[in-house]
Amino acid sequence: MIRITKEFKFEMAHALYGYDGLCKNIHGHSYRMWVTIKGNVLEKNNHTKNGMVIDFGELKKIINDCIVDKYDHSFVLNKNTPHFNIDFSAFEKVFFLPYQPTSENLVADFAKIIMNKIPKNITLHKVVLSETATSFAEWHSDDYR
């Protein structure tokens, strides 16, 4: 069993409704996300993916399609946030999530999304989501056995 990890970067803004600190205000982060999958190395000499768990390019496409491209340069809010009749129609990437958009909730949601998109012969092992250089949340498959 081998683990491989790919890093992703995207920009996203959020506000934490009901929070008692500065993050209740609209602000953005330069997110970094590391996705680690595990699986067996393909051992088929005549196969184009011989020696790989998954092609890094395939993993990149999966994650970009389901997370990075969707959330890059977006604004996310808890759907329970009062919107004060603000018209968001002028903006393309505003998402109202069914949870508070903290790193903890985002990483758990991203892990669920990724698990449903990766090939069945590999397993999602870990997702790390960093919103600053010193703060990150981690999701580990070992915690859900």
PDB file of C-alpha atoms in Angstrom, residues 2 9 19 27 45 48 53-54 74 76 80 83 85 89 93 96 98-99 103 115 130-131 133-134 142:
ATOM      1  CA  ILE A   2       1.439   3.354  -1.072  1.00  0.00           C
ATOM      2  CA  LYS A   9      -4.164  26.210  -3.963  1.00  0.00           C
ATOM      3  CA  TYR A  19     -18.823  34.258  15.645  1.00  0.00           C
ATOM      4  CA  HIS A  27     -12.409  38.152   4.737  1.00  0.00           C
ATOM      5  CA  ASN A  45       4.161  -3.944 -17.707  1.00  0.00           C
ATOM      6  CA  THR A  48       0.454   3.152 -19.510  1.00  0.00           C
ATOM      7  CA  VAL A  53      -1.271   4.249  -7.653  1.00  0.00           C
ATOM      8  CA  ILE A  54      -2.970   6.965  -9.727  1.00  0.00           C
ATOM      9  CA  SER A  74     -15.683  32.459  -4.387  1.00  0.00           C
ATOM     10  CA  VAL A  76     -19.029  31.166   1.053  1.00  0.00           C
ATOM     11  CA  ASN A  80     -28.523  30.590   7.964  1.00  0.00           C
ATOM     12  CA  HIS A  83     -28.727  38.337   3.984  1.00  0.00           C
ATOM     13  CA  ASN A  85     -31.937  41.628   1.100  1.00  0.00           C
ATOM     14  CA  SER A  89     -26.961  38.011  -8.580  1.00  0.00           C
ATOM     15  CA  LYS A  93     -19.468  32.423  -7.172  1.00  0.00           C
ATOM     16  CA  PHE A  96     -24.590  29.284   0.830  1.00  0.00           C
ATOM     17  CA  PRO A  98     -25.506  24.073   5.114  1.00  0.00           C
ATOM     18  CA  TYR A  99     -22.810  24.624   7.751  1.00  0.00           C
ATOM     19  CA  SER A 103     -11.747  25.056   8.059  1.00  0.00           C
ATOM     20  CA  MET A 115     -14.393  10.120  -1.703  1.00  0.00           C
ATOM     21  CA  SER A 130      -4.749  25.373   5.496  1.00  0.00           C
ATOM     22  CA  GLU A 131      -6.293  28.834   5.596  1.00  0.00           C
ATOM     23  CA  ALA A 133       0.545  29.651   7.033  1.00  0.00           C
ATOM     24  CA  THR A 134       0.077  28.555  10.647  1.00  0.00           C
ATOM     25  CA  ASP A 142      -8.324   6.367  10.185  1.00  0.00           C
TER      26      ASP A 142
END
